[in-house]
Amino acid sequence: MAAVEQGKQFHACAIKMRLNNALCVSSALVTMYAKRGNIESAHEVFKRQKERDLVSWNSMISGYAQHGQANKALEVFEKMQKQNMEMDVVTFVGVISACTHAGLVDKGEKYFNLMINDHHISPTVEHYSCMIDLYSRAGRLEKAIETINGMPFSPGATIWRTLLAAARVHRNIELGKLAAEKLISLQPQHSAAYVLLSNMYAEAGNWQERANVRRLMDRRKVKKEPGYSWIEVKNKTYSFLAGDTSHPMSDNIYSKLSELIIRLRDAGYQPDTNYVFHDVEDEQKEAVLSHHSERLAIAFGLISTNPGIPLQIVKNLRVCVDCHNFIKLVSLIEQRYIVVRDSNRFHHFKDGVCTCGDYW
């Protein structure tokens, strides 16, 4: 849920009842704030803890990892080591994940080996998945395949999906096809493999192969997961679908979007139509981009809140590159702090910059 304010109200109740310093409550608060996009509040609660257990440390490390603040996650881990805290599998999932989100390949390898050799923790599927993600995002696809082949168990859907997404980013069609076939054999009714593979063919301009994948989806009655975005305004959560016109303020939302696009073009914005996978004219592609669900949610947030109020969006899919560029510029021209939680991680946009450093 995107209910940030509700979480704050529970925190207030805990303070009034003098339960906020109970270890299980304070650890839950760290997790809640981190998962709700407020990593600063998570750290404030963490700092005030008079005692900490493994859950506290793991929550803070994982929180920083999800927010792309790798150095802070590793700082917490180093402090944890100095206090001779016993670590578990979750600790190292958080640490390696932090390295993954920042492209710290060497450090990720270092902590993976530290886990095995110094802490005598046997790697789980999650650890291998993190390592494959680490290599894949950095474009080291051969190393990712080597890791898959060296695992003591069969790779599952998550691993093949990770490899497929990386193959698409790095335009390796042969590897993408292999990963898609493996993923489809494991999850024949899940749309991710079909969509990623068809998008890959579209990027390469191979419209015939794209059409073949789409026909296979139709034959198997596989439906593409629609892109939804949520925003909470005045304690109420609103959801938007791409191209949505069902909201009572729909006219105002689209009017605000049109105004934003004009102002952004003046600031140098050019829509990146490479991420619209239809064999249509560029003008139609731009129209498709402008109606993505996160843009509708942001436009609604801008017209429904006072200037300067931060906006927080949750999206069920990965934010596309063009929307990422769009939101960066909106944060600059509107002078708004915008947090977007997509299927991968948190993005914090401020003054035209994202904390992910365009690496996600």
mmCIF file of C-alpha atoms in Angstrom:
data_model
loop_
_atom_site.group_PDB
_atom_site.id
_atom_site.type_symbol
_atom_site.label_atom_id
_atom_site.label_comp_id
_atom_site.label_asym_id
_atom_site.label_seq_id
_atom_site.Cartn_x
_atom_site.Cartn_y
_atom_site.Cartn_z
ATOM 1 C CA MET A 1 0.000 0.000 0.000
ATOM 2 C CA ALA A 2 1.020 3.606 -0.550
ATOM 3 C CA ALA A 3 -0.463 4.698 2.784
ATOM 4 C CA VAL A 4 2.427 6.737 4.148
ATOM 5 C CA GLU A 5 0.337 8.946 6.432
ATOM 6 C CA GLN A 6 -1.318 5.945 8.062
ATOM 7 C CA GLY A 7 2.118 4.607 9.025
ATOM 8 C CA LYS A 8 2.964 7.940 10.656
ATOM 9 C CA GLN A 9 -0.297 7.806 12.628
ATOM 10 C CA PHE A 10 0.597 4.363 13.983
ATOM 11 C CA HIS A 11 3.979 5.776 14.999
ATOM 12 C CA ALA A 12 2.226 8.620 16.843
ATOM 13 C CA CYS A 13 -0.023 6.098 18.629
ATOM 14 C CA ALA A 14 3.038 4.108 19.687
ATOM 15 C CA ILE A 15 4.639 7.265 21.162
ATOM 16 C CA LYS A 16 1.447 8.172 23.083
ATOM 17 C CA MET A 17 1.245 4.643 24.485
ATOM 18 C CA ARG A 18 4.978 4.718 25.303
ATOM 19 C CA LEU A 19 5.600 1.635 23.209
ATOM 20 C CA ASN A 20 7.785 3.245 20.538
ATOM 21 C CA ASN A 21 11.012 2.228 22.303
ATOM 22 C CA ALA A 22 10.021 -1.437 22.540
ATOM 23 C CA LEU A 23 12.513 -3.239 20.324
ATOM 24 C CA CYS A 24 9.956 -5.072 18.177
ATOM 25 C CA VAL A 25 8.013 -1.805 17.614
ATOM 26 C CA SER A 26 11.036 0.361 16.778
ATOM 27 C CA SER A 27 12.399 -2.285 14.378
ATOM 28 C CA ALA A 28 8.999 -2.467 12.669
ATOM 29 C CA LEU A 29 9.017 1.347 12.371
ATOM 30 C CA VAL A 30 12.449 1.267 10.681
ATOM 31 C CA THR A 31 11.078 -1.233 8.153
ATOM 32 C CA MET A 32 7.836 0.692 7.649
ATOM 33 C CA TYR A 33 9.518 4.042 6.934
ATOM 34 C CA ALA A 34 12.118 2.449 4.641
ATOM 35 C CA LYS A 35 9.470 0.580 2.647
ATOM 36 C CA ARG A 36 7.278 3.673 2.437
ATOM 37 C CA GLY A 37 10.016 5.777 0.844
ATOM 38 C CA ASN A 38 11.063 7.822 3.892
ATOM 39 C CA ILE A 39 14.575 6.529 4.470
ATOM 40 C CA GLU A 40 15.511 9.611 6.555
ATOM 41 C CA SER A 41 12.772 8.844 9.119
ATOM 42 C CA ALA A 42 13.827 5.185 9.120
ATOM 43 C CA HIS A 43 17.359 6.276 10.024
ATOM 44 C CA GLU A 44 16.083 8.641 12.755
ATOM 45 C CA VAL A 45 14.195 5.766 14.414
ATOM 46 C CA PHE A 46 17.263 3.528 14.002
ATOM 47 C CA LYS A 47 19.536 6.149 15.632
ATOM 48 C CA ARG A 48 17.216 6.489 18.635
ATOM 49 C CA GLN A 49 17.068 2.759 19.357
ATOM 50 C CA LYS A 50 18.616 2.145 22.776
ATOM 51 C CA GLU A 51 19.179 -1.472 21.828
ATOM 52 C CA ARG A 52 19.238 -3.160 18.438
ATOM 53 C CA ASP A 53 18.651 -6.695 17.328
ATOM 54 C CA LEU A 54 19.436 -8.404 14.027
ATOM 55 C CA VAL A 55 16.122 -7.215 12.561
ATOM 56 C CA SER A 56 17.038 -3.562 13.261
ATOM 57 C CA TRP A 57 20.399 -3.815 11.499
ATOM 58 C CA ASN A 58 19.043 -5.820 8.584
ATOM 59 C CA SER A 59 16.115 -3.425 8.103
ATOM 60 C CA MET A 60 18.441 -0.418 7.912
ATOM 61 C CA ILE A 61 20.848 -2.111 5.490
ATOM 62 C CA SER A 62 18.025 -3.355 3.246
ATOM 63 C CA GLY A 63 16.333 0.052 3.424
ATOM 64 C CA TYR A 64 19.415 1.906 2.226
ATOM 65 C CA ALA A 65 19.926 -0.744 -0.477
ATOM 66 C CA GLN A 66 16.376 -0.279 -1.807
ATOM 67 C CA HIS A 67 16.898 3.482 -1.885
ATOM 68 C CA GLY A 68 20.134 3.134 -3.834
ATOM 69 C CA GLN A 69 22.256 4.538 -1.013
ATOM 70 C CA ALA A 70 24.909 1.842 -1.219
ATOM 71 C CA ASN A 71 27.618 3.659 0.739
ATOM 72 C CA LYS A 72 25.287 4.247 3.691
ATOM 73 C CA ALA A 73 24.174 0.605 3.619
ATOM 74 C CA LEU A 74 27.804 -0.501 3.724
ATOM 75 C CA GLU A 75 28.567 1.969 6.549
ATOM 76 C CA VAL A 76 25.791 0.376 8.640
ATOM 77 C CA PHE A 77 27.206 -3.062 7.817
ATOM 78 C CA GLU A 78 30.722 -2.017 8.918
ATOM 79 C CA LYS A 79 29.308 -0.697 12.238
ATOM 80 C CA MET A 80 27.468 -3.979 12.652
ATOM 81 C CA GLN A 81 30.744 -5.857 12.158
ATOM 82 C CA LYS A 82 32.540 -3.691 14.726
ATOM 83 C CA GLN A 83 29.896 -4.555 17.304
ATOM 84 C CA ASN A 84 30.457 -8.253 16.595
ATOM 85 C CA MET A 85 26.808 -8.770 15.739
ATOM 86 C CA GLU A 86 25.940 -12.213 14.469
ATOM 87 C CA MET A 87 24.851 -11.958 10.835
ATOM 88 C CA ASP A 88 22.461 -14.093 8.838
ATOM 89 C CA VAL A 89 21.436 -14.730 5.219
ATOM 90 C CA VAL A 90 19.217 -11.598 5.202
ATOM 91 C CA THR A 91 22.163 -9.360 6.168
ATOM 92 C CA PHE A 92 24.149 -10.388 3.112
ATOM 93 C CA VAL A 93 21.170 -10.228 0.752
ATOM 94 C CA GLY A 94 20.885 -6.564 1.814
ATOM 95 C CA VAL A 95 24.612 -5.856 1.471
ATOM 96 C CA ILE A 96 25.015 -7.490 -1.956
ATOM 97 C CA SER A 97 21.764 -5.874 -3.129
ATOM 98 C CA ALA A 98 23.174 -2.459 -2.120
ATOM 99 C CA CYS A 99 26.235 -3.134 -4.294
ATOM 100 C CA THR A 100 23.946 -4.241 -7.145
ATOM 101 C CA HIS A 101 21.958 -0.993 -7.179
ATOM 102 C CA ALA A 102 25.163 1.070 -7.350
ATOM 103 C CA GLY A 103 27.184 -1.083 -9.751
ATOM 104 C CA LEU A 104 29.814 -1.936 -7.125
ATOM 105 C CA VAL A 105 30.829 -5.266 -8.664
ATOM 106 C CA ASP A 106 34.151 -5.712 -6.846
ATOM 107 C CA LYS A 107 32.617 -4.914 -3.456
ATOM 108 C CA GLY A 108 29.702 -7.256 -4.136
ATOM 109 C CA GLU A 109 32.147 -10.092 -4.858
ATOM 110 C CA LYS A 110 34.114 -9.202 -1.719
ATOM 111 C CA TYR A 111 31.039 -9.438 0.538
ATOM 112 C CA PHE A 112 29.824 -12.643 -1.134
ATOM 113 C CA ASN A 113 33.194 -14.287 -0.385
ATOM 114 C CA LEU A 114 33.250 -12.779 3.139
ATOM 115 C CA MET A 115 29.861 -14.361 3.832
ATOM 116 C CA ILE A 116 31.115 -17.829 2.814
ATOM 117 C CA ASN A 117 34.685 -17.781 4.140
ATOM 118 C CA ASP A 118 34.444 -15.654 7.319
ATOM 119 C CA HIS A 119 30.838 -16.115 8.423
ATOM 120 C CA HIS A 120 30.406 -19.670 7.127
ATOM 121 C CA ILE A 121 26.997 -18.924 5.624
ATOM 122 C CA SER A 122 26.070 -21.096 2.649
ATOM 123 C CA PRO A 123 24.730 -19.016 -0.251
ATOM 124 C CA THR A 124 20.995 -19.344 -0.891
ATOM 125 C CA VAL A 125 19.082 -18.808 -4.133
ATOM 126 C CA GLU A 126 18.615 -15.157 -3.067
ATOM 127 C CA HIS A 127 22.377 -14.597 -2.767
ATOM 128 C CA TYR A 128 23.058 -16.125 -6.180
ATOM 129 C CA SER A 129 20.190 -14.094 -7.614
ATOM 130 C CA CYS A 130 21.772 -10.909 -6.209
ATOM 131 C CA MET A 131 25.170 -11.819 -7.700
ATOM 132 C CA ILE A 132 23.646 -12.557 -11.114
ATOM 133 C CA ASP A 133 21.789 -9.235 -10.931
ATOM 134 C CA LEU A 134 25.043 -7.495 -9.944
ATOM 135 C CA TYR A 135 26.905 -8.886 -12.978
ATOM 136 C CA SER A 136 23.960 -8.484 -15.354
ATOM 137 C CA ARG A 137 23.326 -4.813 -14.617
ATOM 138 C CA ALA A 138 27.024 -4.076 -15.065
ATOM 139 C CA GLY A 139 26.966 -5.745 -18.488
ATOM 140 C CA ARG A 140 29.109 -8.679 -17.394
ATOM 141 C CA LEU A 141 26.722 -11.206 -18.904
ATOM 142 C CA GLU A 142 29.338 -13.967 -19.358
ATOM 143 C CA LYS A 143 30.106 -13.799 -15.628
ATOM 144 C CA ALA A 144 26.363 -13.964 -14.890
ATOM 145 C CA ILE A 145 26.044 -17.137 -17.012
ATOM 146 C CA GLU A 146 29.130 -18.592 -15.317
ATOM 147 C CA THR A 147 27.504 -17.977 -11.909
ATOM 148 C CA ILE A 148 24.262 -19.644 -13.044
ATOM 149 C CA ASN A 149 26.176 -22.687 -14.276
ATOM 150 C CA GLY A 150 28.120 -22.886 -10.991
ATOM 151 C CA MET A 151 25.085 -22.828 -8.694
ATOM 152 C CA PRO A 152 24.397 -25.990 -6.655
ATOM 153 C CA PHE A 153 20.704 -25.877 -7.642
ATOM 154 C CA SER A 154 18.585 -25.202 -10.727
ATOM 155 C CA PRO A 155 17.969 -21.524 -11.564
ATOM 156 C CA GLY A 156 14.413 -20.395 -10.942
ATOM 157 C CA ALA A 157 12.202 -17.862 -12.697
ATOM 158 C CA THR A 158 13.658 -14.836 -10.848
ATOM 159 C CA ILE A 159 17.171 -15.588 -12.120
ATOM 160 C CA TRP A 160 16.100 -16.052 -15.745
ATOM 161 C CA ARG A 161 13.976 -12.890 -15.542
ATOM 162 C CA THR A 162 16.995 -10.945 -14.249
ATOM 163 C CA LEU A 163 19.158 -12.244 -17.098
ATOM 164 C CA LEU A 164 16.455 -11.519 -19.687
ATOM 165 C CA ALA A 165 16.047 -7.916 -18.496
ATOM 166 C CA ALA A 166 19.838 -7.412 -18.641
ATOM 167 C CA ALA A 167 20.071 -8.995 -22.103
ATOM 168 C CA ARG A 168 17.470 -6.505 -23.297
ATOM 169 C CA VAL A 169 19.299 -3.509 -21.777
ATOM 170 C CA HIS A 170 22.614 -4.641 -23.284
ATOM 171 C CA ARG A 171 20.934 -5.673 -26.587
ATOM 172 C CA ASN A 172 22.091 -9.286 -26.512
ATOM 173 C CA ILE A 173 19.252 -10.924 -28.471
ATOM 174 C CA GLU A 174 20.655 -14.470 -28.435
ATOM 175 C CA LEU A 175 21.043 -14.493 -24.655
ATOM 176 C CA GLY A 176 17.640 -12.814 -24.304
ATOM 177 C CA LYS A 177 16.016 -15.532 -26.393
ATOM 178 C CA LEU A 178 17.645 -18.267 -24.272
ATOM 179 C CA ALA A 179 16.556 -16.629 -20.997
ATOM 180 C CA ALA A 180 13.015 -16.061 -22.336
ATOM 181 C CA GLU A 181 12.660 -19.703 -23.381
ATOM 182 C CA LYS A 182 13.798 -20.874 -19.936
ATOM 183 C CA LEU A 183 11.442 -18.426 -18.215
ATOM 184 C CA ILE A 184 8.458 -19.331 -20.404
ATOM 185 C CA SER A 185 9.017 -23.041 -19.705
ATOM 186 C CA LEU A 186 8.893 -22.281 -15.955
ATOM 187 C CA GLN A 187 6.038 -19.742 -16.053
ATOM 188 C CA PRO A 188 4.076 -20.201 -19.308
ATOM 189 C CA GLN A 189 1.211 -17.978 -18.131
ATOM 190 C CA HIS A 190 3.353 -15.098 -16.794
ATOM 191 C CA SER A 191 3.563 -12.165 -19.211
ATOM 192 C CA ALA A 192 7.049 -10.855 -18.273
ATOM 193 C CA ALA A 193 9.119 -13.107 -20.557
ATOM 194 C CA TYR A 194 6.889 -12.570 -23.587
ATOM 195 C CA VAL A 195 6.802 -8.798 -23.112
ATOM 196 C CA LEU A 196 10.561 -8.403 -22.552
ATOM 197 C CA LEU A 197 11.372 -10.611 -25.546
ATOM 198 C CA SER A 198 8.899 -8.829 -27.844
ATOM 199 C CA ASN A 199 10.286 -5.451 -26.710
ATOM 200 C CA MET A 200 13.782 -6.701 -27.479
ATOM 201 C CA TYR A 201 12.790 -7.593 -31.030
ATOM 202 C CA ALA A 202 11.049 -4.210 -31.400
ATOM 203 C CA GLU A 203 14.196 -2.355 -30.296
ATOM 204 C CA ALA A 204 16.117 -4.273 -32.971
ATOM 205 C CA GLY A 205 13.463 -3.350 -35.553
ATOM 206 C CA ASN A 206 12.520 -7.004 -36.013
ATOM 207 C CA TRP A 207 8.755 -6.489 -36.171
ATOM 208 C CA GLN A 208 8.080 -9.962 -37.582
ATOM 209 C CA GLU A 209 9.614 -11.755 -34.575
ATOM 210 C CA ARG A 210 7.817 -9.342 -32.257
ATOM 211 C CA ALA A 211 4.525 -10.222 -33.945
ATOM 212 C CA ASN A 212 5.303 -13.942 -33.528
ATOM 213 C CA VAL A 213 5.803 -13.505 -29.773
ATOM 214 C CA ARG A 214 2.556 -11.529 -29.505
ATOM 215 C CA ARG A 215 0.683 -14.241 -31.434
ATOM 216 C CA LEU A 216 2.082 -16.853 -29.045
ATOM 217 C CA MET A 217 0.726 -14.777 -26.144
ATOM 218 C CA ASP A 218 -2.685 -14.654 -27.813
ATOM 219 C CA ARG A 219 -2.734 -18.413 -28.441
ATOM 220 C CA ARG A 220 -1.855 -19.100 -24.808
ATOM 221 C CA LYS A 221 -4.249 -16.395 -23.584
ATOM 222 C CA VAL A 222 -1.435 -14.615 -21.702
ATOM 223 C CA LYS A 223 -2.361 -11.043 -20.787
ATOM 224 C CA LYS A 224 0.228 -8.281 -20.388
ATOM 225 C CA GLU A 225 0.264 -6.846 -16.874
ATOM 226 C CA PRO A 226 -0.994 -3.252 -17.126
ATOM 227 C CA GLY A 227 1.075 -0.420 -15.647
ATOM 228 C CA TYR A 228 -0.562 1.068 -12.537
ATOM 229 C CA SER A 229 0.612 3.934 -10.335
ATOM 230 C CA TRP A 230 -0.671 5.036 -6.936
ATOM 231 C CA ILE A 231 -0.422 8.312 -5.059
ATOM 232 C CA GLU A 232 -1.726 9.257 -1.621
ATOM 233 C CA VAL A 233 -3.266 12.736 -1.281
ATOM 234 C CA LYS A 234 -4.974 13.879 1.930
ATOM 235 C CA ASN A 235 -5.099 10.354 3.402
ATOM 236 C CA LYS A 236 -6.735 8.887 0.307
ATOM 237 C CA THR A 237 -4.968 6.639 -2.223
ATOM 238 C CA TYR A 238 -5.657 7.190 -5.935
ATOM 239 C CA SER A 239 -4.670 4.713 -8.642
ATOM 240 C CA PHE A 240 -4.015 5.435 -12.316
ATOM 241 C CA LEU A 241 -3.776 3.165 -15.338
ATOM 242 C CA ALA A 242 -1.810 4.177 -18.451
ATOM 243 C CA GLY A 243 -4.084 6.353 -20.602
ATOM 244 C CA ASP A 244 -6.644 6.505 -17.781
ATOM 245 C CA THR A 245 -9.588 8.896 -18.193
ATOM 246 C CA SER A 246 -11.767 7.570 -15.364
ATOM 247 C CA HIS A 247 -10.702 10.108 -12.716
ATOM 248 C CA PRO A 248 -13.234 12.942 -12.099
ATOM 249 C CA MET A 249 -10.388 15.455 -12.580
ATOM 250 C CA SER A 250 -9.180 13.776 -15.772
ATOM 251 C CA ASP A 251 -9.471 16.944 -17.906
ATOM 252 C CA ASN A 252 -7.403 18.936 -15.392
ATOM 253 C CA ILE A 253 -4.806 16.151 -15.163
ATOM 254 C CA TYR A 254 -4.279 15.997 -18.927
ATOM 255 C CA SER A 255 -4.259 19.778 -19.126
ATOM 256 C CA LYS A 256 -1.490 19.863 -16.512
ATOM 257 C CA LEU A 257 0.436 17.203 -18.451
ATOM 258 C CA SER A 258 0.180 19.251 -21.662
ATOM 259 C CA GLU A 259 1.427 22.337 -19.819
ATOM 260 C CA LEU A 260 4.341 20.365 -18.352
ATOM 261 C CA ILE A 261 5.373 18.999 -21.745
ATOM 262 C CA ILE A 262 5.444 22.510 -23.255
ATOM 263 C CA ARG A 263 7.578 23.805 -20.369
ATOM 264 C CA LEU A 264 9.855 20.761 -20.505
ATOM 265 C CA ARG A 265 10.434 21.164 -24.241
ATOM 266 C CA ASP A 266 11.501 24.738 -23.552
ATOM 267 C CA ALA A 267 13.964 23.289 -21.024
ATOM 268 C CA GLY A 268 15.375 20.947 -23.688
ATOM 269 C CA TYR A 269 13.307 17.783 -23.149
ATOM 270 C CA GLN A 270 12.976 15.473 -26.163
ATOM 271 C CA PRO A 271 10.809 12.355 -25.766
ATOM 272 C CA ASP A 272 12.805 9.150 -26.175
ATOM 273 C CA THR A 273 10.484 7.140 -28.425
ATOM 274 C CA ASN A 274 12.860 4.151 -28.473
ATOM 275 C CA TYR A 275 10.914 2.866 -25.500
ATOM 276 C CA VAL A 276 7.548 2.689 -27.285
ATOM 277 C CA PHE A 277 7.420 -0.704 -28.923
ATOM 278 C CA HIS A 278 4.877 -0.170 -31.678
ATOM 279 C CA ASP A 279 5.500 0.096 -35.408
ATOM 280 C CA VAL A 280 3.865 3.525 -35.614
ATOM 281 C CA GLU A 281 4.863 7.124 -36.331
ATOM 282 C CA ASP A 282 6.951 9.074 -33.794
ATOM 283 C CA GLU A 283 4.045 11.428 -33.069
ATOM 284 C CA GLN A 284 1.882 8.502 -31.967
ATOM 285 C CA LYS A 285 4.765 7.148 -29.882
ATOM 286 C CA GLU A 286 5.067 10.481 -28.057
ATOM 287 C CA ALA A 287 1.340 10.372 -27.272
ATOM 288 C CA VAL A 288 1.726 6.873 -25.780
ATOM 289 C CA LEU A 289 4.643 8.033 -23.601
ATOM 290 C CA SER A 290 2.804 11.102 -22.334
ATOM 291 C CA HIS A 291 -0.006 8.957 -20.907
ATOM 292 C CA HIS A 292 2.080 6.562 -18.773
ATOM 293 C CA SER A 293 0.495 5.975 -15.367
ATOM 294 C CA GLU A 294 3.239 7.596 -13.263
ATOM 295 C CA ARG A 295 2.898 10.839 -15.247
ATOM 296 C CA LEU A 296 -0.851 10.919 -14.593
ATOM 297 C CA ALA A 297 -0.258 10.334 -10.865
ATOM 298 C CA ILE A 298 2.365 13.111 -10.739
ATOM 299 C CA ALA A 299 0.158 15.561 -12.649
ATOM 300 C CA PHE A 300 -2.697 14.810 -10.238
ATOM 301 C CA GLY A 301 -0.365 15.300 -7.271
ATOM 302 C CA LEU A 302 0.830 18.652 -8.612
ATOM 303 C CA ILE A 303 -2.690 20.060 -9.021
ATOM 304 C CA SER A 304 -4.025 18.547 -5.776
ATOM 305 C CA THR A 305 -1.335 19.646 -3.308
ATOM 306 C CA ASN A 306 0.230 22.932 -2.293
ATOM 307 C CA PRO A 307 3.511 24.048 -3.932
ATOM 308 C CA GLY A 308 6.566 22.503 -2.307
ATOM 309 C CA ILE A 309 4.756 19.463 -0.877
ATOM 310 C CA PRO A 310 6.731 16.277 -1.706
ATOM 311 C CA LEU A 311 5.000 13.726 -3.951
ATOM 312 C CA GLN A 312 5.289 9.977 -3.511
ATOM 313 C CA ILE A 313 4.318 7.547 -6.275
ATOM 314 C CA VAL A 314 4.221 3.747 -6.251
ATOM 315 C CA LYS A 315 4.332 1.852 -9.567
ATOM 316 C CA ASN A 316 3.857 -1.885 -10.147
ATOM 317 C CA LEU A 317 6.289 -2.029 -13.101
ATOM 318 C CA ARG A 318 9.775 -0.684 -13.783
ATOM 319 C CA VAL A 319 9.771 3.029 -14.678
ATOM 320 C CA CYS A 320 10.840 3.526 -18.312
ATOM 321 C CA VAL A 321 13.881 5.612 -19.289
ATOM 322 C CA ASP A 322 11.808 8.381 -20.867
ATOM 323 C CA CYS A 323 9.538 8.735 -17.817
ATOM 324 C CA HIS A 324 12.656 8.791 -15.629
ATOM 325 C CA ASN A 325 14.026 11.730 -17.672
ATOM 326 C CA PHE A 326 10.603 13.392 -17.624
ATOM 327 C CA ILE A 327 10.310 13.182 -13.816
ATOM 328 C CA LYS A 328 13.827 14.547 -13.306
ATOM 329 C CA LEU A 329 12.911 17.682 -15.247
ATOM 330 C CA VAL A 330 9.507 18.005 -13.544
ATOM 331 C CA SER A 331 11.265 17.990 -10.150
ATOM 332 C CA LEU A 332 13.394 20.879 -11.425
ATOM 333 C CA ILE A 333 10.785 23.114 -13.067
ATOM 334 C CA GLU A 334 8.131 22.511 -10.383
ATOM 335 C CA GLN A 335 10.649 22.583 -7.525
ATOM 336 C CA ARG A 336 9.151 19.415 -6.070
ATOM 337 C CA TYR A 337 10.748 16.508 -4.275
ATOM 338 C CA ILE A 338 9.324 13.404 -5.971
ATOM 339 C CA VAL A 339 9.800 9.836 -4.756
ATOM 340 C CA VAL A 340 8.899 6.988 -7.111
ATOM 341 C CA ARG A 341 8.890 3.363 -5.952
ATOM 342 C CA ASP A 342 8.900 1.090 -8.998
ATOM 343 C CA SER A 343 9.178 -2.718 -9.128
ATOM 344 C CA ASN A 344 12.964 -2.508 -8.665
ATOM 345 C CA ARG A 345 13.717 0.241 -6.151
ATOM 346 C CA PHE A 346 13.100 3.787 -4.931
ATOM 347 C CA HIS A 347 13.987 6.816 -7.039
ATOM 348 C CA HIS A 348 14.351 10.187 -5.283
ATOM 349 C CA PHE A 349 14.048 13.107 -7.721
ATOM 350 C CA LYS A 350 15.141 16.590 -6.693
ATOM 351 C CA ASP A 351 16.374 19.621 -8.673
ATOM 352 C CA GLY A 352 16.555 17.616 -11.894
ATOM 353 C CA VAL A 353 18.637 14.753 -10.448
ATOM 354 C CA CYS A 354 17.755 11.215 -9.308
ATOM 355 C CA THR A 355 19.553 9.425 -6.485
ATOM 356 C CA CYS A 356 19.913 6.324 -8.662
ATOM 357 C CA GLY A 357 22.407 8.180 -10.841
ATOM 358 C CA ASP A 358 20.537 6.793 -13.867
ATOM 359 C CA TYR A 359 21.694 3.271 -12.922
ATOM 360 C CA TRP A 360 18.772 0.983 -12.155
#
